[in-house]
Amino acid sequence: MIRSMIRLGVILALFAGLACAGLAVVYSITGPVIAQQQQKDLEAALKAIFPDSDGFSDITPELAGPDPKITIRNGYVMKKGGSTIGAAVKAIGPSYSAGAVVLTGIGTDGKVVRAVILELNDTPGLGANAANPNYFVDKPNKITFMGQFAGKSLGDPFTAKGDVQAITASTITTQSIAAIVKASGAAAKAYLDTTGGAK
Amino acid sequence: MSRRLSVFLQGLVIENPLAVIMIGLCSALAVTTSVANGIGMSLAMTFVIVASELIISLFRKLIPESIRMPIFIIVIAAFTTMVDLVMKAYFPELSKAMGVFIPLIVVNCIIMGRVEAFASKEGPLDSTLDALGMGLGYTWVLVGMAVVREILGNGTLLGFPIMPESYQPILFFVLPPGGFLVFALFISLNQILKKKWLESPLGCPDPEGGK
């Protein structure tokens, strides 16, 4: 009985070991490419929010989010010619299907510069329209769902169908994204206030 | 008809994993909201099933009966993780669109079912053919459903608008109930094909292959 259990255990360990070896090989090839890809995505996203910036530095450990459901992943302070022009915060929060990742840029005046969705798995045609550049919540002015956050003051309530225009039939997505933007904004503003934007 | 060919053809219509065996449905209904997702999911799933059936068939005599399930899961999970990593590295856009469904291939019942019912008993060549047949059977139903749902529900095909400007997308089709409806239509389509197939010379009952 014991012997057969040991035999089965050893066989299982052998299979697991082989699988590990295979995965290690694939990971060692793809790992650097994935890291590079993520770095490129991040730089492109930061550049899209602060086109004037000429550099950024990581301030992740100094940030604290006000909402326990929304996790602050990373934060960056954006520089231009040595002076701070704002901060960008990447945060993940619950949305309709899975977690949504949003990058929010806050200017030194405490207003949202721009917010961009990095990851969203909500229903195509509904919630996914939050990230669709051709879906306008304000059709005459061609303002996209994320576009409406630009210039918004952090003191606003950020409620769906209130001061945030909702995506048709997707109030949950609307509210979730708005909450992530608000929480990220608050974290970034707290940082900018304590450092006086002079760091 | 040769036995090998019939092993391969089984999965396409007669034993289509989605429309006849009806397993692996939840991810199928979830990803068919757009054609690009459908194609990505089908390719990933076909790769994993072919690789897993081949490996398990090669090692089938070394796998003790009592611990076959954990070993199957290890093999399937290893291949799925490889697909996930490769997609993240070289097709980041597709990987983002597929989200959680790639890791979920691990628990896709089609792969587990075919590994258990076929690859653990048959030789490597037959197992590969079975896996290819099942993979293609999965692919045509998945991509077909995605085409119908994306055109009707979003007015686009592969992201390009193809319906006239005035067309108001029927959101129903991208929502789960629409998915069930379209799936039901594909089950009936497959039944018609199956009937035609069995009447044609291709479908002659084969004493060895037609299980």
GROMACS .gro file of C-alpha atoms in nm:
model
  410
    1MET     CA    1   0.000   0.000   0.000
    2ILE     CA    2   0.267   0.248   0.111
    3ARG     CA    3   0.494   0.129  -0.168
    4SER     CA    4   0.232   0.182  -0.433
    5MET     CA    5   0.159   0.529  -0.296
    6ILE     CA    6   0.527   0.617  -0.316
    7ARG     CA    7   0.544   0.478  -0.668
    8LEU     CA    8   0.243   0.687  -0.777
    9GLY     CA    9   0.388   0.993  -0.606
   10VAL     CA   10   0.718   0.954  -0.786
   11ILE     CA   11   0.544   0.912  -1.123
   12LEU     CA   12   0.333   1.221  -1.062
   13ALA     CA   13   0.643   1.416  -0.959
   14LEU     CA   14   0.821   1.307  -1.277
   15PHE     CA   15   0.537   1.431  -1.497
   16ALA     CA   16   0.519   1.757  -1.305
   17GLY     CA   17   0.896   1.797  -1.335
   18LEU     CA   18   0.885   1.745  -1.713
   19ALA     CA   19   0.602   1.995  -1.748
   20CYS     CA   20   0.799   2.246  -1.539
   21ALA     CA   21   1.105   2.204  -1.756
   22GLY     CA   22   0.898   2.265  -2.070
   23LEU     CA   23   0.737   2.573  -1.919
   24ALA     CA   24   1.072   2.707  -1.803
   25VAL     CA   25   1.207   2.689  -2.158
   26VAL     CA   26   0.904   2.870  -2.304
   27TYR     CA   27   0.909   3.128  -2.025
   28SER     CA   28   1.277   3.204  -2.067
   29ILE     CA   29   1.210   3.281  -2.435
   30THR     CA   30   0.887   3.478  -2.396
   31GLY     CA   31   0.953   3.644  -2.058
   32PRO     CA   32   1.176   3.930  -2.183
   33VAL     CA   33   0.947   3.991  -2.484
   34ILE     CA   34   0.644   4.017  -2.254
   35ALA     CA   35   0.824   4.257  -2.018
   36GLN     CA   36   0.935   4.468  -2.313
   37GLN     CA   37   0.582   4.470  -2.452
   38GLN     CA   38   0.437   4.582  -2.120
   39GLN     CA   39   0.699   4.855  -2.083
   40LYS     CA   40   0.621   4.978  -2.435
   41ASP     CA   41   0.246   4.977  -2.362
   42LEU     CA   42   0.303   5.171  -2.042
   43GLU     CA   43   0.526   5.433  -2.205
   44ALA     CA   44   0.280   5.477  -2.491
   45ALA     CA   45  -0.009   5.517  -2.247
   46LEU     CA   46   0.181   5.769  -2.031
   47LYS     CA   47   0.285   5.963  -2.340
   48ALA     CA   48  -0.076   5.968  -2.460
   49ILE     CA   49  -0.189   6.129  -2.135
   50PHE     CA   50   0.098   6.376  -2.097
   51PRO     CA   51   0.226   6.442  -2.451
   52ASP     CA   52   0.458   6.719  -2.321
   53SER     CA   53   0.638   6.506  -2.065
   54ASP     CA   54   1.002   6.419  -2.118
   55GLY     CA   55   1.044   6.169  -1.837
   56PHE     CA   56   0.877   5.995  -1.548
   57SER     CA   57   0.972   5.825  -1.225
   58ASP     CA   58   0.805   5.553  -1.024
   59ILE     CA   59   0.622   5.664  -0.710
   60THR     CA   60   0.424   5.344  -0.649
   61PRO     CA   61   0.525   5.288  -0.283
   62GLU     CA   62   0.414   5.638  -0.184
   63LEU     CA   63   0.055   5.600  -0.302
   64ALA     CA   64  -0.249   5.493  -0.104
   65GLY     CA   65  -0.594   5.446  -0.251
   66PRO     CA   66  -0.906   5.561  -0.064
   67ASP     CA   67  -1.126   5.270  -0.178
   68PRO     CA   68  -1.043   4.915  -0.055
   69LYS     CA   69  -1.207   4.755  -0.365
   70ILE     CA   70  -0.977   4.942  -0.599
   71THR     CA   71  -0.611   4.848  -0.591
   72ILE     CA   72  -0.347   5.098  -0.691
   73ARG     CA   73  -0.100   4.904  -0.906
   74ASN     CA   74   0.156   5.163  -1.008
   75GLY     CA   75   0.208   5.535  -0.997
   76TYR     CA   76   0.434   5.766  -1.192
   77VAL     CA   77   0.517   6.130  -1.148
   78MET     CA   78   0.548   6.304  -1.483
   79LYS     CA   79   0.826   6.554  -1.544
   80LYS     CA   80   0.893   6.819  -1.800
   81GLY     CA   81   1.228   6.992  -1.792
   82GLY     CA   82   1.279   6.888  -1.430
   83SER     CA   83   0.949   7.018  -1.290
   84THR     CA   84   0.642   6.810  -1.211
   85ILE     CA   85   0.349   6.846  -1.449
   86GLY     CA   86   0.127   6.581  -1.297
   87ALA     CA   87   0.098   6.219  -1.190
   88ALA     CA   88  -0.040   5.906  -1.352
   89VAL     CA   89  -0.188   5.619  -1.157
   90LYS     CA   90  -0.263   5.270  -1.281
   91ALA     CA   91  -0.535   5.100  -1.079
   92ILE     CA   92  -0.745   4.787  -1.103
   93GLY     CA   93  -1.102   4.763  -0.980
   94PRO     CA   94  -1.400   4.532  -1.022
   95SER     CA   95  -1.616   4.585  -1.331
   96TYR     CA   96  -1.901   4.392  -1.493
   97SER     CA   97  -1.710   4.075  -1.589
   98ALA     CA   98  -1.355   4.089  -1.450
   99GLY     CA   99  -1.115   4.349  -1.319
  100ALA     CA  100  -1.071   4.662  -1.527
  101VAL     CA  101  -0.734   4.836  -1.540
  102VAL     CA  102  -0.739   5.211  -1.591
  103LEU     CA  103  -0.454   5.461  -1.616
  104THR     CA  104  -0.553   5.804  -1.493
  105GLY     CA  105  -0.350   6.121  -1.530
  106ILE     CA  106  -0.393   6.409  -1.284
  107GLY     CA  107  -0.253   6.753  -1.338
  108THR     CA  108  -0.100   6.971  -1.067
  109ASP     CA  109  -0.428   7.166  -1.060
  110GLY     CA  110  -0.610   6.858  -0.924
  111LYS     CA  111  -0.808   6.793  -1.240
  112VAL     CA  112  -0.814   6.478  -1.452
  113VAL     CA  113  -0.594   6.527  -1.758
  114ARG     CA  114  -0.701   6.208  -1.929
  115ALA     CA  115  -0.799   5.855  -1.834
  116VAL     CA  116  -0.728   5.551  -2.049
  117ILE     CA  117  -0.851   5.193  -2.020
  118LEU     CA  118  -0.566   4.942  -2.035
  119GLU     CA  119  -0.763   4.624  -1.975
  120LEU     CA  120  -1.135   4.559  -1.986
  121ASN     CA  121  -1.317   4.229  -2.038
  122ASP     CA  122  -1.675   4.350  -2.041
  123THR     CA  123  -1.935   4.254  -2.302
  124PRO     CA  124  -1.848   4.361  -2.658
  125GLY     CA  125  -2.112   4.597  -2.791
  126LEU     CA  126  -2.204   4.700  -2.436
  127GLY     CA  127  -1.955   4.758  -2.157
  128ALA     CA  128  -1.659   4.717  -2.392
  129ASN     CA  129  -1.771   5.039  -2.561
  130ALA     CA  130  -1.603   5.217  -2.270
  131ALA     CA  131  -1.273   5.161  -2.450
  132ASN     CA  132  -1.412   5.203  -2.804
  133PRO     CA  133  -1.270   5.516  -2.973
  134ASN     CA  134  -1.573   5.526  -3.205
  135TYR     CA  135  -1.839   5.510  -2.939
  136PHE     CA  136  -1.952   5.856  -2.831
  137VAL     CA  137  -2.152   5.934  -2.520
  138ASP     CA  138  -2.186   6.286  -2.654
  139LYS     CA  139  -2.244   6.237  -3.027
  140PRO     CA  140  -2.263   6.601  -3.146
  141ASN     CA  141  -1.929   6.685  -2.979
  142LYS     CA  142  -1.770   6.346  -3.050
  143ILE     CA  143  -1.676   6.286  -2.690
  144THR     CA  144  -1.597   5.923  -2.608
  145PHE     CA  145  -1.683   5.761  -2.279
  146MET     CA  146  -1.328   5.801  -2.148
  147GLY     CA  147  -1.301   6.143  -2.312
  148GLN     CA  148  -1.561   6.287  -2.080
  149PHE     CA  149  -1.326   6.254  -1.781
  150ALA     CA  150  -1.077   6.498  -1.930
  151GLY     CA  151  -1.074   6.820  -1.731
  152LYS     CA  152  -1.308   6.680  -1.467
  153SER     CA  153  -1.251   6.806  -1.116
  154LEU     CA  154  -1.188   6.541  -0.848
  155GLY     CA  155  -1.441   6.708  -0.620
  156ASP     CA  156  -1.724   6.594  -0.852
  157PRO     CA  157  -1.941   6.302  -0.735
  158PHE     CA  158  -1.854   6.069  -1.029
  159THR     CA  159  -2.191   5.895  -1.042
  160ALA     CA  160  -2.325   5.715  -1.349
  161LYS     CA  161  -2.615   5.895  -1.518
  162GLY     CA  162  -2.537   6.191  -1.289
  163ASP     CA  163  -2.224   6.379  -1.380
  164VAL     CA  164  -2.084   6.079  -1.571
  165GLN     CA  165  -2.269   5.995  -1.892
  166ALA     CA  166  -2.348   5.625  -1.903
  167ILE     CA  167  -2.288   5.376  -2.181
  168THR     CA  168  -2.620   5.244  -2.314
  169ALA     CA  169  -2.733   4.943  -2.109
  170SER     CA  170  -2.402   4.929  -1.919
  171THR     CA  171  -2.448   5.122  -1.598
  172ILE     CA  172  -2.230   4.880  -1.402
  173THR     CA  173  -1.933   4.929  -1.633
  174THR     CA  174  -1.989   5.304  -1.630
  175GLN     CA  175  -1.999   5.321  -1.252
  176SER     CA  176  -1.699   5.088  -1.208
  177ILE     CA  177  -1.476   5.283  -1.445
  178ALA     CA  178  -1.583   5.614  -1.291
  179ALA     CA  179  -1.499   5.481  -0.942
  180ILE     CA  180  -1.154   5.367  -1.056
  181VAL     CA  181  -1.082   5.706  -1.213
  182LYS     CA  182  -1.196   5.885  -0.897
  183ALA     CA  183  -0.993   5.664  -0.661
  184SER     CA  184  -0.679   5.688  -0.879
  185GLY     CA  185  -0.725   6.060  -0.901
  186ALA     CA  186  -0.756   6.094  -0.526
  187ALA     CA  187  -0.437   5.893  -0.472
  188ALA     CA  188  -0.245   6.098  -0.726
  189LYS     CA  189  -0.376   6.426  -0.586
  190ALA     CA  190  -0.279   6.326  -0.231
  191TYR     CA  191   0.073   6.260  -0.356
  192LEU     CA  192   0.095   6.586  -0.550
  193ASP     CA  193  -0.039   6.782  -0.250
  194THR     CA  194   0.207   6.638   0.000
  195THR     CA  195   0.508   6.690  -0.226
  196GLY     CA  196   0.375   7.024  -0.335
  197GLY     CA  197   0.430   6.917  -0.693
  198ALA     CA  198   0.787   7.037  -0.650
  199LYS     CA  199   0.969   6.707  -0.621
  200MET     CA  200  -1.316   0.471  -4.637
  201SER     CA  201  -0.998   0.423  -4.446
  202ARG     CA  202  -1.022   0.401  -4.071
  203ARG     CA  203  -0.776   0.686  -4.011
  204LEU     CA  204  -0.973   0.927  -4.227
  205SER     CA  205  -1.291   0.839  -4.044
  206VAL     CA  206  -1.122   0.903  -3.706
  207PHE     CA  207  -1.034   1.250  -3.831
  208LEU     CA  208  -1.378   1.321  -3.980
  209GLN     CA  209  -1.574   1.212  -3.671
  210GLY     CA  210  -1.511   1.537  -3.487
  211LEU     CA  211  -1.618   1.762  -3.772
  212VAL     CA  212  -1.991   1.683  -3.782
  213ILE     CA  213  -2.094   1.340  -3.654
  214GLU     CA  214  -1.936   1.385  -3.313
  215ASN     CA  215  -1.892   1.761  -3.317
  216PRO     CA  216  -1.771   1.852  -2.967
  217LEU     CA  217  -1.999   2.156  -2.940
  218ALA     CA  218  -2.306   2.067  -3.142
  219VAL     CA  219  -2.331   1.693  -3.068
  220ILE     CA  220  -2.129   1.601  -2.759
  221MET     CA  221  -2.216   1.946  -2.617
  222ILE     CA  222  -1.919   2.000  -2.392
  223GLY     CA  223  -1.699   2.305  -2.343
  224LEU     CA  224  -1.998   2.533  -2.397
  225CYS     CA  225  -1.943   2.812  -2.147
  226SER     CA  226  -1.627   2.950  -2.303
  227ALA     CA  227  -1.778   2.894  -2.649
  228LEU     CA  228  -2.079   3.111  -2.567
  229ALA     CA  229  -1.863   3.369  -2.393
  230VAL     CA  230  -1.599   3.434  -2.661
  231THR     CA  231  -1.822   3.426  -2.971
  232THR     CA  232  -1.922   3.790  -2.934
  233SER     CA  233  -1.657   3.883  -3.190
  234VAL     CA  234  -1.500   3.692  -3.479
  235ALA     CA  235  -1.142   3.778  -3.387
  236ASN     CA  236  -1.196   3.629  -3.040
  237GLY     CA  237  -1.358   3.321  -3.193
  238ILE     CA  238  -1.063   3.260  -3.425
  239GLY     CA  239  -0.806   3.318  -3.150
  240MET     CA  240  -0.984   3.087  -2.908
  241SER     CA  241  -1.024   2.813  -3.172
  242LEU     CA  242  -0.658   2.823  -3.270
  243ALA     CA  243  -0.540   2.820  -2.908
  244MET     CA  244  -0.777   2.538  -2.815
  245THR     CA  245  -0.684   2.333  -3.127
  246PHE     CA  246  -0.315   2.365  -3.047
  247VAL     CA  247  -0.366   2.258  -2.686
  248ILE     CA  248  -0.585   1.958  -2.773
  249VAL     CA  249  -0.347   1.832  -3.045
  250ALA     CA  250  -0.039   1.868  -2.824
  251SER     CA  251  -0.210   1.717  -2.520
  252GLU     CA  252  -0.360   1.419  -2.703
  253LEU     CA  253  -0.027   1.347  -2.872
  254ILE     CA  254   0.177   1.360  -2.551
  255ILE     CA  255  -0.074   1.163  -2.347
  256SER     CA  256  -0.108   0.902  -2.617
  257LEU     CA  257   0.272   0.862  -2.630
  258PHE     CA  258   0.292   0.819  -2.254
  259ARG     CA  259  -0.034   0.626  -2.212
  260LYS     CA  260   0.134   0.302  -2.105
  261LEU     CA  261   0.336   0.483  -1.837
  262ILE     CA  262   0.038   0.658  -1.678
  263PRO     CA  263  -0.108   0.456  -1.390
  264GLU     CA  264  -0.486   0.430  -1.403
  265SER     CA  265  -0.540   0.572  -1.054
  266ILE     CA  266  -0.356   0.900  -1.105
  267ARG     CA  267  -0.440   0.962  -1.471
  268MET     CA  268  -0.656   1.267  -1.399
  269PRO     CA  269  -0.386   1.476  -1.224
  270ILE     CA  270  -0.139   1.383  -1.497
  271PHE     CA  271  -0.384   1.488  -1.770
  272ILE     CA  272  -0.437   1.819  -1.593
  273ILE     CA  273  -0.061   1.877  -1.561
  274VAL     CA  274  -0.006   1.813  -1.933
  275ILE     CA  275  -0.303   2.027  -2.044
  276ALA     CA  276  -0.215   2.307  -1.804
  277ALA     CA  277   0.146   2.312  -1.922
  278PHE     CA  278   0.045   2.350  -2.288
  279THR     CA  279  -0.219   2.611  -2.205
  280THR     CA  280   0.033   2.819  -2.012
  281MET     CA  281   0.273   2.797  -2.307
  282VAL     CA  282   0.001   2.925  -2.542
  283ASP     CA  283  -0.080   3.201  -2.296
  284LEU     CA  284   0.284   3.313  -2.272
  285VAL     CA  285   0.340   3.300  -2.648
  286MET     CA  286   0.024   3.501  -2.712
  287LYS     CA  287   0.119   3.761  -2.450
  288ALA     CA  288   0.463   3.798  -2.607
  289TYR     CA  289   0.380   3.800  -2.978
  290PHE     CA  290   0.005   3.879  -3.005
  291PRO     CA  291  -0.054   4.119  -2.715
  292GLU     CA  292  -0.371   4.266  -2.868
  293LEU     CA  293  -0.534   3.926  -2.914
  294SER     CA  294  -0.420   3.819  -2.570
  295LYS     CA  295  -0.586   4.125  -2.416
  296ALA     CA  296  -0.909   4.059  -2.604
  297MET     CA  297  -0.922   3.695  -2.497
  298GLY     CA  298  -0.868   3.784  -2.134
  299VAL     CA  299  -0.940   3.506  -1.892
  300PHE     CA  300  -1.054   3.250  -2.150
  301ILE     CA  301  -0.706   3.135  -2.248
  302PRO     CA  302  -0.614   3.019  -1.894
  303LEU     CA  303  -0.959   2.859  -1.880
  304ILE     CA  304  -0.868   2.623  -2.167
  305VAL     CA  305  -0.715   2.412  -1.889
  306VAL     CA  306  -1.061   2.316  -1.768
  307ASN     CA  307  -1.217   2.294  -2.115
  308CYS     CA  308  -1.415   1.971  -2.100
  309ILE     CA  309  -1.352   1.892  -2.468
  310ILE     CA  310  -0.980   1.844  -2.410
  311MET     CA  311  -1.027   1.650  -2.086
  312GLY     CA  312  -1.301   1.441  -2.249
  313ARG     CA  313  -1.104   1.348  -2.561
  314VAL     CA  314  -0.787   1.278  -2.365
  315GLU     CA  315  -0.979   1.046  -2.133
  316ALA     CA  316  -1.198   0.881  -2.398
  317PHE     CA  317  -0.952   0.860  -2.684
  318ALA     CA  318  -0.587   0.950  -2.632
  319SER     CA  319  -0.543   0.739  -2.320
  320LYS     CA  320  -0.642   0.429  -2.520
  321GLU     CA  321  -0.525   0.485  -2.880
  322GLY     CA  322  -0.193   0.534  -3.057
  323PRO     CA  323  -0.027   0.870  -3.119
  324LEU     CA  324  -0.120   0.901  -3.487
  325ASP     CA  325  -0.489   0.825  -3.431
  326SER     CA  326  -0.493   1.056  -3.130
  327THR     CA  327  -0.345   1.344  -3.328
  328LEU     CA  328  -0.604   1.291  -3.603
  329ASP     CA  329  -0.884   1.277  -3.347
  330ALA     CA  330  -0.755   1.598  -3.187
  331LEU     CA  331  -0.731   1.776  -3.523
  332GLY     CA  332  -1.084   1.667  -3.614
  333MET     CA  333  -1.221   1.782  -3.278
  334GLY     CA  334  -1.026   2.108  -3.300
  335LEU     CA  335  -1.162   2.181  -3.648
  336GLY     CA  336  -1.514   2.080  -3.544
  337TYR     CA  337  -1.486   2.324  -3.254
  338THR     CA  338  -1.342   2.591  -3.484
  339TRP     CA  339  -1.613   2.593  -3.749
  340VAL     CA  340  -1.898   2.610  -3.499
  341LEU     CA  341  -1.722   2.877  -3.290
  342VAL     CA  342  -1.625   3.099  -3.583
  343GLY     CA  343  -1.969   3.050  -3.744
  344MET     CA  344  -2.145   3.157  -3.425
  345ALA     CA  345  -1.911   3.454  -3.387
  346VAL     CA  346  -1.980   3.572  -3.745
  347VAL     CA  347  -2.357   3.564  -3.690
  348ARG     CA  348  -2.337   3.731  -3.350
  349GLU     CA  349  -2.091   4.002  -3.449
  350ILE     CA  350  -2.275   4.100  -3.769
  351LEU     CA  351  -2.621   4.107  -3.611
  352GLY     CA  352  -2.519   4.231  -3.268
  353ASN     CA  353  -2.253   4.486  -3.357
  354GLY     CA  354  -2.290   4.548  -3.731
  355THR     CA  355  -1.925   4.461  -3.793
  356LEU     CA  356  -1.715   4.171  -3.918
  357LEU     CA  357  -1.366   4.136  -3.771
  358GLY     CA  358  -1.411   4.492  -3.643
  359PHE     CA  359  -1.491   4.646  -3.984
  360PRO     CA  360  -1.838   4.794  -4.022
  361ILE     CA  361  -2.017   4.603  -4.299
  362MET     CA  362  -2.378   4.691  -4.234
  363PRO     CA  363  -2.530   5.011  -4.377
  364GLU     CA  364  -2.503   5.323  -4.157
  365SER     CA  365  -2.873   5.309  -4.078
  366TYR     CA  366  -2.844   4.960  -3.928
  367GLN     CA  367  -2.916   4.962  -3.557
  368PRO     CA  368  -2.719   4.671  -3.400
  369ILE     CA  369  -2.940   4.415  -3.225
  370LEU     CA  370  -2.766   4.406  -2.887
  371PHE     CA  371  -2.958   4.090  -2.800
  372PHE     CA  372  -2.714   3.885  -3.008
  373VAL     CA  373  -2.402   3.980  -2.812
  374LEU     CA  374  -2.578   3.911  -2.483
  375PRO     CA  375  -2.589   3.557  -2.339
  376PRO     CA  376  -2.950   3.482  -2.445
  377GLY     CA  377  -2.861   3.565  -2.806
  378GLY     CA  378  -2.563   3.333  -2.771
  379PHE     CA  379  -2.791   3.046  -2.673
  380LEU     CA  380  -3.025   3.119  -2.964
  381VAL     CA  381  -2.743   3.124  -3.218
  382PHE     CA  382  -2.596   2.810  -3.063
  383ALA     CA  383  -2.933   2.634  -3.099
  384LEU     CA  384  -2.940   2.731  -3.468
  385PHE     CA  385  -2.594   2.580  -3.512
  386ILE     CA  386  -2.703   2.259  -3.340
  387SER     CA  387  -2.987   2.223  -3.589
  388LEU     CA  388  -2.759   2.312  -3.881
  389ASN     CA  389  -2.520   2.044  -3.763
  390GLN     CA  390  -2.806   1.793  -3.740
  391ILE     CA  391  -2.896   1.862  -4.104
  392LEU     CA  392  -2.532   1.821  -4.207
  393LYS     CA  393  -2.507   1.502  -4.004
  394LYS     CA  394  -2.812   1.353  -4.174
  395LYS     CA  395  -2.680   1.445  -4.521
  396TRP     CA  396  -2.337   1.309  -4.428
  397LEU     CA  397  -2.470   0.973  -4.310
  398GLU     CA  398  -2.676   0.933  -4.629
  399SER     CA  399  -2.378   1.016  -4.854
  400PRO     CA  400  -2.111   0.760  -4.948
  401LEU     CA  401  -1.875   0.933  -4.703
  402GLY     CA  402  -2.092   0.829  -4.413
  403CYS     CA  403  -2.098   0.454  -4.491
  404PRO     CA  404  -2.087   0.283  -4.157
  405ASP     CA  405  -1.734   0.164  -4.103
  406PRO     CA  406  -1.709  -0.150  -3.891
  407GLU     CA  407  -1.392  -0.032  -3.722
  408GLY     CA  408  -1.393   0.347  -3.727
  409GLY     CA  409  -1.751   0.450  -3.664
  410LYS     CA  410  -1.769   0.428  -3.289
   0.00000   0.00000   0.00000
